[in-house]
CSV table of C-alpha atoms and ligand atoms in Angstrom, one decimal:
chain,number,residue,atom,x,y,z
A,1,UNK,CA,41.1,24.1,13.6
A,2,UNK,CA,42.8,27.0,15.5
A,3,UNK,CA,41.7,30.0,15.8
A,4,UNK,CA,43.2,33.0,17.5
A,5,UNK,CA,41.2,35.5,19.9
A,6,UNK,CA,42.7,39.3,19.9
A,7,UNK,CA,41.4,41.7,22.4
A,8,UNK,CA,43.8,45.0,21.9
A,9,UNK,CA,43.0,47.8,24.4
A,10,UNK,CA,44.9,51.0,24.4
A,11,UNK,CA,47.9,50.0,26.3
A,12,UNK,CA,47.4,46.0,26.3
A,13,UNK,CA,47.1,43.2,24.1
A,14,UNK,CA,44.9,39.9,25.1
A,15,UNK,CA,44.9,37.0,23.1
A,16,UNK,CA,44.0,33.2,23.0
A,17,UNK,CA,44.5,30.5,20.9
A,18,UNK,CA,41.4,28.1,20.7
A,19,UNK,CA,40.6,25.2,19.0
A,20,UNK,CA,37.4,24.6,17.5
A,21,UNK,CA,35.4,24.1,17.0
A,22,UNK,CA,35.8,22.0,20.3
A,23,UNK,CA,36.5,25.7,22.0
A,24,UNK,CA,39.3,24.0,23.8
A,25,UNK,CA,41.8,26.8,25.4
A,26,UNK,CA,45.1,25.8,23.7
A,27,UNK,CA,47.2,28.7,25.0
A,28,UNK,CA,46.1,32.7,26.2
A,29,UNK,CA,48.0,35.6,27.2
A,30,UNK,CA,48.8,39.3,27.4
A,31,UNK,CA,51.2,42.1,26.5
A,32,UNK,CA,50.8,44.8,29.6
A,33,UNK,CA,52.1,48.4,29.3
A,34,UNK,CA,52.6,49.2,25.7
A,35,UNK,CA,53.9,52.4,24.6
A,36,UNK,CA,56.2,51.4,27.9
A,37,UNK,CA,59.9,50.1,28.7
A,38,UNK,CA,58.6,47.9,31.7
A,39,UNK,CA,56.3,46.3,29.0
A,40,UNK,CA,55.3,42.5,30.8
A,41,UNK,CA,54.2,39.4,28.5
A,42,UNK,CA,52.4,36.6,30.1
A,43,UNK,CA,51.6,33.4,28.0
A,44,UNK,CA,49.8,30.0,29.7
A,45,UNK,CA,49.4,27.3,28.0
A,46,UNK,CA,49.6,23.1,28.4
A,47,UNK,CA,48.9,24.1,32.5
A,48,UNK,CA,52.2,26.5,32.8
A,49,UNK,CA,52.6,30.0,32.7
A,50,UNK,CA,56.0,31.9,31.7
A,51,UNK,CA,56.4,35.9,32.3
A,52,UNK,CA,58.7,38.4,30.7
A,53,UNK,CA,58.7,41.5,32.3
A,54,UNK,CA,60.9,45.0,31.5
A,55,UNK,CA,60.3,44.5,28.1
A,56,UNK,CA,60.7,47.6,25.4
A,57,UNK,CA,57.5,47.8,24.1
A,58,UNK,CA,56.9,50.9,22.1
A,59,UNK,CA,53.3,49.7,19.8
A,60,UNK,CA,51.2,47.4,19.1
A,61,UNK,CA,52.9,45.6,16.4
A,62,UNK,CA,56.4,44.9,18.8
A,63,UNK,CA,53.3,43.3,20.8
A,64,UNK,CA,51.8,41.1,18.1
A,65,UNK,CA,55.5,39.7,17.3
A,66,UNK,CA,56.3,39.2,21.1
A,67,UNK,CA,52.7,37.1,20.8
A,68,UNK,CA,53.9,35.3,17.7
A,69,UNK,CA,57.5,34.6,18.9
A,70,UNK,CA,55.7,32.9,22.1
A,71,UNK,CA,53.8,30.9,20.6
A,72,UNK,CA,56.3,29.5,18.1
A,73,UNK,CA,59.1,29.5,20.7
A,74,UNK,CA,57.1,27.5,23.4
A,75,UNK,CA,56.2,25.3,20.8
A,76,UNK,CA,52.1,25.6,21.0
A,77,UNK,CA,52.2,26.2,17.2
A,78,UNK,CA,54.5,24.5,15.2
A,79,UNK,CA,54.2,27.1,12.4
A,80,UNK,CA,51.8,30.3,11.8
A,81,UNK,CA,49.8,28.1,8.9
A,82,UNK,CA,48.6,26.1,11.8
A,83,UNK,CA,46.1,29.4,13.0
A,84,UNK,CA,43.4,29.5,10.5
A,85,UNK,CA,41.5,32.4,11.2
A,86,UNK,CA,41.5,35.7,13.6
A,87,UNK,CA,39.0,37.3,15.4
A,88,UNK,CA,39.5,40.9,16.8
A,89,UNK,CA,37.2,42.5,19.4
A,90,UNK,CA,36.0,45.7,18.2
A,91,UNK,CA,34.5,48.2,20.6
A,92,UNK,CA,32.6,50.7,18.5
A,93,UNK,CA,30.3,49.5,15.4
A,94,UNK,CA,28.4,52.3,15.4
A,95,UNK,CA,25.1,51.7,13.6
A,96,UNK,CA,27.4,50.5,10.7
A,97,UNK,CA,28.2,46.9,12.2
A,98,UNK,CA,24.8,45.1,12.6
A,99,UNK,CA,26.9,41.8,12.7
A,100,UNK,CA,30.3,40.5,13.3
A,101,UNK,CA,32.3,40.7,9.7
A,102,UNK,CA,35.3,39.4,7.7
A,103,UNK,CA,37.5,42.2,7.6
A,104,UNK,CA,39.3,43.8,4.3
A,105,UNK,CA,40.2,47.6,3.3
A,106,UNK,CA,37.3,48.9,3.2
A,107,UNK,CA,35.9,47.4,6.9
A,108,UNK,CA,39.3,49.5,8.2
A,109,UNK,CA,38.3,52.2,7.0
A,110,UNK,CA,34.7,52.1,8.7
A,111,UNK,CA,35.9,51.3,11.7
A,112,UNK,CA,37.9,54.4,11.9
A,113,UNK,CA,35.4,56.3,10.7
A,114,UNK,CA,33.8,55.2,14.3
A,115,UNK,CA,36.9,56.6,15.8
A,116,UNK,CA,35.1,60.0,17.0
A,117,UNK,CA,32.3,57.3,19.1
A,118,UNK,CA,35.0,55.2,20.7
A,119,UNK,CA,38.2,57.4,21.3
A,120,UNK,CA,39.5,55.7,23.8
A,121,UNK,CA,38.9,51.8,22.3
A,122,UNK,CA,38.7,51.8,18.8
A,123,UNK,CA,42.1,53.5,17.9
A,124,UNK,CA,43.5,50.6,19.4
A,125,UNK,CA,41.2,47.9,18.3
A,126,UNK,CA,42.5,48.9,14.6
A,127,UNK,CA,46.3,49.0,15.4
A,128,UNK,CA,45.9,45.3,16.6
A,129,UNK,CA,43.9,44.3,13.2
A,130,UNK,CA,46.2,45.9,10.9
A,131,UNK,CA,49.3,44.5,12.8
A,132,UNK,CA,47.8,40.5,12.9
A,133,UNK,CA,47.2,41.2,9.3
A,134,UNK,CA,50.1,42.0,8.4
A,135,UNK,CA,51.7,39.1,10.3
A,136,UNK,CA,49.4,36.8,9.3
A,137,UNK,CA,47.6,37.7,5.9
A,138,UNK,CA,46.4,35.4,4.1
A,139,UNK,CA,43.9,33.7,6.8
A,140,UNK,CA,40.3,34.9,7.7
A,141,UNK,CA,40.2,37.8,10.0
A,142,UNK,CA,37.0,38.7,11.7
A,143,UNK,CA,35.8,41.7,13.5
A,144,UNK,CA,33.6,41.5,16.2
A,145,UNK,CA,32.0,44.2,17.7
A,146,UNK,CA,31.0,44.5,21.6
A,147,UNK,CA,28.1,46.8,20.5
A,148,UNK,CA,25.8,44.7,18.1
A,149,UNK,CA,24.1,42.3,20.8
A,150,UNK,CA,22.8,45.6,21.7
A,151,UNK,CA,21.7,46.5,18.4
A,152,UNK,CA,18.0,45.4,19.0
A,153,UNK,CA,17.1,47.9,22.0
A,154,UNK,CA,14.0,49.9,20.8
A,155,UNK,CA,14.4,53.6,20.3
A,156,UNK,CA,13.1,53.8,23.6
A,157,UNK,CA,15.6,52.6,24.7
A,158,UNK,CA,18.6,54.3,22.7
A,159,UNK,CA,17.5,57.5,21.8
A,160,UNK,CA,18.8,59.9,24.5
A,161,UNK,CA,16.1,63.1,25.2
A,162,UNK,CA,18.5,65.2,23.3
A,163,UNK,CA,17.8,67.1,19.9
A,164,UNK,CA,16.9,64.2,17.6
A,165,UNK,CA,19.1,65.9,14.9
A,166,UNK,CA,21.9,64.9,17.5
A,167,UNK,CA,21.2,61.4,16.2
A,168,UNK,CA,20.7,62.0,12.9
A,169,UNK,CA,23.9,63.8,12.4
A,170,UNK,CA,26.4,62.6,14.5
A,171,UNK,CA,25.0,59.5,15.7
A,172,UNK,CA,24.7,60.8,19.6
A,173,UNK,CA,22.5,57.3,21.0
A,174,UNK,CA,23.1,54.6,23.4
A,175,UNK,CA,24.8,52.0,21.8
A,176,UNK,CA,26.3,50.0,24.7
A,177,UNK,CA,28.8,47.5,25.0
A,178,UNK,CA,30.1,44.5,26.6
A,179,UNK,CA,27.6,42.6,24.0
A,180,UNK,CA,29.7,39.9,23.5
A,181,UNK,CA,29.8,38.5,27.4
A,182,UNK,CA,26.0,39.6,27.6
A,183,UNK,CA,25.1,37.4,24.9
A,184,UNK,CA,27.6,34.7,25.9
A,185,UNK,CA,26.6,34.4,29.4
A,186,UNK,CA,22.5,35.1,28.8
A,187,UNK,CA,22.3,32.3,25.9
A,188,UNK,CA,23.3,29.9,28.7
A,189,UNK,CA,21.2,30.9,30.9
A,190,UNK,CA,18.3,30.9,28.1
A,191,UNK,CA,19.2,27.3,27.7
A,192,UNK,CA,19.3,26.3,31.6
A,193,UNK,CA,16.3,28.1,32.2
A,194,UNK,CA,14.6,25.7,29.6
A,195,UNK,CA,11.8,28.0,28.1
A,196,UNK,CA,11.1,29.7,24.6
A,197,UNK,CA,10.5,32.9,26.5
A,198,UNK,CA,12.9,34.2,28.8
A,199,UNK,CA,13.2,37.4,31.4
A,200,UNK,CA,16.8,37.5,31.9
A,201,UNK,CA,19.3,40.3,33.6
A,202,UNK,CA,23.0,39.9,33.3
A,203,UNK,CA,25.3,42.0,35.1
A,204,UNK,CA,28.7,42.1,33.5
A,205,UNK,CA,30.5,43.5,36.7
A,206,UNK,CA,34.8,43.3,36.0
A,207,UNK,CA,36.6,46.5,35.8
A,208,UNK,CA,34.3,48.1,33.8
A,209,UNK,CA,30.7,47.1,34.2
A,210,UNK,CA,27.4,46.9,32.6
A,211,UNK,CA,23.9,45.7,33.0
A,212,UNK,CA,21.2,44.1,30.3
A,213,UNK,CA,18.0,43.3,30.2
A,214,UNK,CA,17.4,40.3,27.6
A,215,UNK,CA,14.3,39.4,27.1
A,216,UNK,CA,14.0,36.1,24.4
A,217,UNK,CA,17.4,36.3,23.5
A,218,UNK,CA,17.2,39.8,23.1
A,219,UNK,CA,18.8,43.0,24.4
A,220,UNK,CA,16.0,45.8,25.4
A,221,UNK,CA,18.3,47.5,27.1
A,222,UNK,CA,21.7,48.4,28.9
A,223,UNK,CA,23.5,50.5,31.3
A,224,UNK,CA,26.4,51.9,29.2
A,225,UNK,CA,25.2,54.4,26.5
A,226,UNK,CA,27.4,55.8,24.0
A,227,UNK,CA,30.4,55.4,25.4
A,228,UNK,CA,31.3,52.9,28.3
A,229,UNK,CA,31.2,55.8,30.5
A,230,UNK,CA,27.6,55.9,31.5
A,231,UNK,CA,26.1,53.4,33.9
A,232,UNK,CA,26.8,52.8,37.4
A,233,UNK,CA,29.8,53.3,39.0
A,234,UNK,CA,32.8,51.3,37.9
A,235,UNK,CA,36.6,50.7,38.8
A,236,UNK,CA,37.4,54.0,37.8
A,237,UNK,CA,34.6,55.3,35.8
A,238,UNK,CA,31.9,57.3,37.0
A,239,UNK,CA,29.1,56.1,35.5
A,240,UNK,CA,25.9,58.5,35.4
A,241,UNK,CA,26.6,62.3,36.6
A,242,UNK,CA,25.0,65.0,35.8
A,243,UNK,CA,26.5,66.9,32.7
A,244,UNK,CA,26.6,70.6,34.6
A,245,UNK,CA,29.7,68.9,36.3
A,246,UNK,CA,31.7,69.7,33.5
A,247,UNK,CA,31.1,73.7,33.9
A,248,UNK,CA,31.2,73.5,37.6
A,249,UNK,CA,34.6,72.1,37.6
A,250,UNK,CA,35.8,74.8,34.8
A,251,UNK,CA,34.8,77.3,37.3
A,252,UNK,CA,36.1,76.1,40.0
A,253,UNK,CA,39.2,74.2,39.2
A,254,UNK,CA,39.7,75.9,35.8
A,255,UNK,CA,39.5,72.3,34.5
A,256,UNK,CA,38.9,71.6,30.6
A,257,UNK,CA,36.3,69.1,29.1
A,258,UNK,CA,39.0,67.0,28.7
A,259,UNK,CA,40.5,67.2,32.3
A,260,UNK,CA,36.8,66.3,33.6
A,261,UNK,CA,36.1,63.8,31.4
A,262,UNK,CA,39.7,61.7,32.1
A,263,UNK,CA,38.5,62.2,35.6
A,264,UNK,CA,35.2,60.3,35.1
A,265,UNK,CA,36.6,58.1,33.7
A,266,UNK,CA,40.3,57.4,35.0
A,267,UNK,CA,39.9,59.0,38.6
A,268,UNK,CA,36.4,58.0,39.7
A,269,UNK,CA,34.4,54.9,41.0
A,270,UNK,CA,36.1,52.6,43.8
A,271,UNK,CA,39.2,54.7,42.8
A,272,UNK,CA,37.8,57.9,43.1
A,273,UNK,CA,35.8,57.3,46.0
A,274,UNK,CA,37.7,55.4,48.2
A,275,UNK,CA,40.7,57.2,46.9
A,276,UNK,CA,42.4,53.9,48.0
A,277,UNK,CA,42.3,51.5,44.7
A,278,UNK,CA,40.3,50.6,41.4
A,279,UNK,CA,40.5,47.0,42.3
A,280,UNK,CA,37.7,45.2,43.8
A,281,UNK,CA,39.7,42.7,46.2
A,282,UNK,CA,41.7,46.1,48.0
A,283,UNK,CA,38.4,48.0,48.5
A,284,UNK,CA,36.4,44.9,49.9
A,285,UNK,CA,40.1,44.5,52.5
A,286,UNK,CA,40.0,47.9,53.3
A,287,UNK,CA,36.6,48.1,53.5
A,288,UNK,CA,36.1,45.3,56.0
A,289,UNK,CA,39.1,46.6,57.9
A,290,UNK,CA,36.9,49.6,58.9
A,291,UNK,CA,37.6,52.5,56.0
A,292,UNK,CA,34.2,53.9,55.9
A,293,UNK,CA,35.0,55.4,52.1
A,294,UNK,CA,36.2,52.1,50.8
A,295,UNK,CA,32.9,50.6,51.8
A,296,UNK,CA,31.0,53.5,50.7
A,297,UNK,CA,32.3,52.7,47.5
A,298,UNK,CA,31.0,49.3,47.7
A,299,UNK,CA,27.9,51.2,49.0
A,300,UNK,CA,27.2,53.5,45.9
A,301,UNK,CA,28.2,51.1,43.4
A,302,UNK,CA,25.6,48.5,45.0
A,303,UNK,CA,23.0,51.2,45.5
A,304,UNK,CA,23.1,52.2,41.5
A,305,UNK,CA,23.3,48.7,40.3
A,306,UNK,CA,20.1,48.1,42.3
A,307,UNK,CA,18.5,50.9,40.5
A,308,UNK,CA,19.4,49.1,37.3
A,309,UNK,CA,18.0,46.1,38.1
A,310,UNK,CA,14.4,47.2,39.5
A,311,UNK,CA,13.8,49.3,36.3
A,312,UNK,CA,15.0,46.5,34.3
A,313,UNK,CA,12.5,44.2,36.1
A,314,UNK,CA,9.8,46.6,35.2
A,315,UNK,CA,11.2,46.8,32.1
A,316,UNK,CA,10.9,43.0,31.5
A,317,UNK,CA,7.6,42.8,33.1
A,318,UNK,CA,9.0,39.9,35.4
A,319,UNK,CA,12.2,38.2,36.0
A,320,UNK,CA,13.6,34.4,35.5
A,321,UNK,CA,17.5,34.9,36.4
A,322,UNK,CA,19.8,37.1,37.3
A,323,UNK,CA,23.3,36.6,35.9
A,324,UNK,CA,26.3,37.5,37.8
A,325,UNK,CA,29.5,37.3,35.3
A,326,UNK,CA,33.1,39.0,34.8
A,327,UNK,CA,35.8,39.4,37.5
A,328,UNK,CA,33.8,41.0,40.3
A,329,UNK,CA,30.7,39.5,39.0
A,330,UNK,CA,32.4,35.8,39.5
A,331,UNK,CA,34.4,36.1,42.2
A,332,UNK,CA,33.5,38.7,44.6
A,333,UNK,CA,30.5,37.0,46.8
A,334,UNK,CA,30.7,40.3,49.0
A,335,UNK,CA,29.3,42.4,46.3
A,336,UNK,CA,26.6,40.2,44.9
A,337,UNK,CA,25.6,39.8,48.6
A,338,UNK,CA,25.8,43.7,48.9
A,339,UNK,CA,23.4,44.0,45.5
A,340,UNK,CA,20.9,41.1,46.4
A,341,UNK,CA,20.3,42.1,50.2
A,342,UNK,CA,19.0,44.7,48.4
A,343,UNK,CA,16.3,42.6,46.2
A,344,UNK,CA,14.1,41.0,48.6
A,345,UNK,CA,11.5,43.0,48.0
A,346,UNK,CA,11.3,41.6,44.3
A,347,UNK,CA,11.3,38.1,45.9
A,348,UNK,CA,15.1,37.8,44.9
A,349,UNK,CA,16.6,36.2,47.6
A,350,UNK,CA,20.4,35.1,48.1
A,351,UNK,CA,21.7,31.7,49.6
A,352,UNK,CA,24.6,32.6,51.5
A,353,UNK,CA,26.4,29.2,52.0
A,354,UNK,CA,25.7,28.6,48.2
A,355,UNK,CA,27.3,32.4,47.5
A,356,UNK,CA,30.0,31.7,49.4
A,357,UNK,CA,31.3,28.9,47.2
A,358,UNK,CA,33.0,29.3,43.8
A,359,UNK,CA,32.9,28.4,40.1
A,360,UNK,CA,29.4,28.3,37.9
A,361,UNK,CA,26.4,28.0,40.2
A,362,UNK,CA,23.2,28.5,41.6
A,363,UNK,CA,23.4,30.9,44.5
A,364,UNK,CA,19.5,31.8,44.6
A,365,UNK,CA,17.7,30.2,48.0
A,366,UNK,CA,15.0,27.6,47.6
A,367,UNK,CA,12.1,30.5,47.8
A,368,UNK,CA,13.5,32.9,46.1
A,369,UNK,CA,10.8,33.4,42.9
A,370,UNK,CA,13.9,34.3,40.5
A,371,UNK,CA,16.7,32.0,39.6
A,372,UNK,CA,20.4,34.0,41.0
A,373,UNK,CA,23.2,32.4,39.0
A,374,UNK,CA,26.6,33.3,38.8
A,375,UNK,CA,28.2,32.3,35.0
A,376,UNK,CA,31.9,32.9,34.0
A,377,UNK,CA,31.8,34.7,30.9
A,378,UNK,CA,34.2,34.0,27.7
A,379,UNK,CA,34.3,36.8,25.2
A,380,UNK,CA,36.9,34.8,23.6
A,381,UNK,CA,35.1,31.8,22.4
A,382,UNK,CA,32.2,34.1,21.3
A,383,UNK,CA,34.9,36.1,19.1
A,384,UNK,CA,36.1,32.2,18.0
A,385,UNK,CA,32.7,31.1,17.4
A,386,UNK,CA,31.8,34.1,14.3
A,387,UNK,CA,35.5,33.2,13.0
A,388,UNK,CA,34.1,30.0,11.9
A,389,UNK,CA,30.5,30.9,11.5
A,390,UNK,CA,31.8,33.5,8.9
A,391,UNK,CA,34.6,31.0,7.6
A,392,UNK,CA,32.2,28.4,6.3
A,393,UNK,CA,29.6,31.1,4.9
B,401,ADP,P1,38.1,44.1,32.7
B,401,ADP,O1,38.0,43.0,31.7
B,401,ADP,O2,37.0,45.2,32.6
B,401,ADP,O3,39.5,44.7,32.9
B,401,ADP,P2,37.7,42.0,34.7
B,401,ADP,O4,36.4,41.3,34.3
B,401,ADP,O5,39.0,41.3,34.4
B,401,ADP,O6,37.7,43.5,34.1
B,401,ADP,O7,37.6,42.3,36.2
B,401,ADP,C1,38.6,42.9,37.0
B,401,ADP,C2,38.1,43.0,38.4
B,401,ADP,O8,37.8,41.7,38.9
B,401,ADP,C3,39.1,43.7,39.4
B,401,ADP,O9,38.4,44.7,40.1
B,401,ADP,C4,39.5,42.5,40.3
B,401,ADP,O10,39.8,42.9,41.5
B,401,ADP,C5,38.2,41.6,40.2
B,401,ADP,N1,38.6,40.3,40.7
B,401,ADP,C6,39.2,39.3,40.0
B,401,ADP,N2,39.4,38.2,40.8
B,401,ADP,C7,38.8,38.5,42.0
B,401,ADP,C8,38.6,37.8,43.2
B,401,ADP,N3,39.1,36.6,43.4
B,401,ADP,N4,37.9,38.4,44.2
B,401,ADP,C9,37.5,39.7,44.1
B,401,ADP,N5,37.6,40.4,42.9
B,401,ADP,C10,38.3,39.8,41.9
């Protein structure tokens, strides 16, 4: 059976086609720069890769039927009755969404009504839903929600020390997100580690980033609170700062809420630090070609992440692994060597040969007392996965 992954961001559609429930990859892709005229549309499947680029994109559903045309045109599917069933990432599910659901009207409507919680995300996330409905309606379509993994913290964990009426009324907690890849990437490492009771941290490091501390399956807790802002320093989010910020910079810049908040989260992190790039492979060049602000981003970023973890080990009472995962998280062995240099005094200790090398592996040394593994997430097949867990209900 084939099911179709959709991952719609502001200005970007991601998709892939997988059949399951085998969650073989049979084709993925992406529509960059929507809303744009130099729109770009990448599809890869059967071990090639095609690119349009300077495309007119002006929304979301001139995306969904550059998607459907590529797939029908490069003869992956021979017709659209051949996908059986659509999962869309959802960012926001509030306290709504305890669980991934089919979607009809009235799901829409919720979702939206979690607009205020998730400007940025979920505004999107619904343009992509109603547009793959539309194109394809009478199939199963899922919504899956990066926010309910995280729906078991304690309120200890998700209730901020501000007025509890906050909560009550407008739903001001930590809800996190990322949920998907945490869960993903922790139930594999539940399984390697080979024990009912598990102490596991995963940190989710891509463009944006996040940190979780699973105990038994279970999130306790996580770095990103009610909106993916707060945490550690990111691409080009901020991550923690103090909240005074926002009248110091109306003082002296005569900036408004919004202006400071689109720089916390557009302008900061790497970016804003270095003030060179949000992407991990130019700060780690510049960095070891001797900018000292490029490797202070690297620096901080470490530094917070560390903080993280050592509550989180407190937290747990222990650790078993620690889970590298996403872009940065896979790929860049400086910055998992920058984090865990940082962790012998918890016993975790690095193999640097064994970090060094790529793909899924062990990178902890033969003494160190907590497993370091480095597991490439898929969101995707997670998304797949409750598409036909909710289709045979
Ligand atoms: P998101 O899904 O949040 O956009 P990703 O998980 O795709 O983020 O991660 C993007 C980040 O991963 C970028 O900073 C990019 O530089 C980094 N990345 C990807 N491949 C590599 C690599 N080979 N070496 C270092 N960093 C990499």
């Amino acid at each position: 059976m084939k099911i179709l992954s959709v991952n719609a961001g502001s200005s970007s559609l991601k998709f892939q086609l997988l059949q399951m429930p085998e969650e073989f990859e049979i084709a993925s892709g992406l529509v960059e720069r929507i809303g744009n005229k130099n729109a770009e549309f990448k599809i890869k499947f059967n071990g090639s890769s095609k690119t349009q680029s300077d495309l007119m994109v002006l929304d979301h559903s001139v995306a969904v039927d550059l998607v459907i045309k590529g797939l029908l045109e490069n003869k992956v599917i021979a017709s659209l009755d051949e996908i059986q069933g659509v999962g869309h990432r959802v960012v926001q599910g509030g306290e709504l969404f305890k669980e991934s659901v089919v979607i009809d009207d009235d799901v829409v409507i919720k979702i939206a009504s979690l607009n205020d919680l998730a400007p940025l995300h979920n505004p999107a996330n619904i343009i992509g839903i109603n547009a793959f409905r539309k194109a394809i309606p009478n199939v199963i379509h899922v919504a899956v929600f990066d926010t309910t993994f995280h729906q078991t913290m304690p309120e200890e964990s998700f209730l901020y020390g501000t007025p509890y009426e906050w909560y009550t009324k407008h739903g001001v907690i930590k809800y996190g997100f990322h949920g998907t890849s945490h869960q993903y990437v922790s139930e594999l490492a539940h399984a390697r580690l080979g024990k009912a009771h598990s102490k596991i941290i995963v940190a989710h490091i891509g463009n944006g980033a996040s940190i979780t501390a699973i105990r038994d399956g279970k999130s306790i807790d996580t770095s990103m609170g009610l909106t993916p802002l707060e945490g550690f320093p990111m691409g080009t989010r901020s991550g923690n700062v103090d909240p005074a910020i926002f009248q110091l910079m109306q003082q002296k810049e005569g900036y408004s809420l919004e202006k400071t908040l689109n720089e916390l989260n557009k302008n900061s992190g790497y970016l804003g630090i270095s003030g060179v790039s949000h992407d991990s492979r130019d700060i780690i060049a510049a960095a070891e070609g001797g900018n000292k602000r490029a490797q202070l981003a690297l620096d901080i970023q470490a530094k917070r992440i560390v903080d993280y973890i050592a509550s989180y080990y407190v937290l747990l009472g222990g650790l078993d692994a620690l889970v590298f995962t996403a872009g940065i998280g896979e790929n860049a062995r400086e910055v998992r060597k920058l984090i865990c240099d940082r962790l012998g005094v918890l016993g975790i200790k690095l193999d640097d040969n064994k970090n060094n090398s790529r793909g899924d592996k062990e990178i902890s040394s033969d003494d160190s007392n907590v497993k370091i593994w480095v597991i490439p997430t898929n969101e995707e097949v997670m998304i797949a996965r409750d598409v036909l867990r909710l289709q045979n209900k």
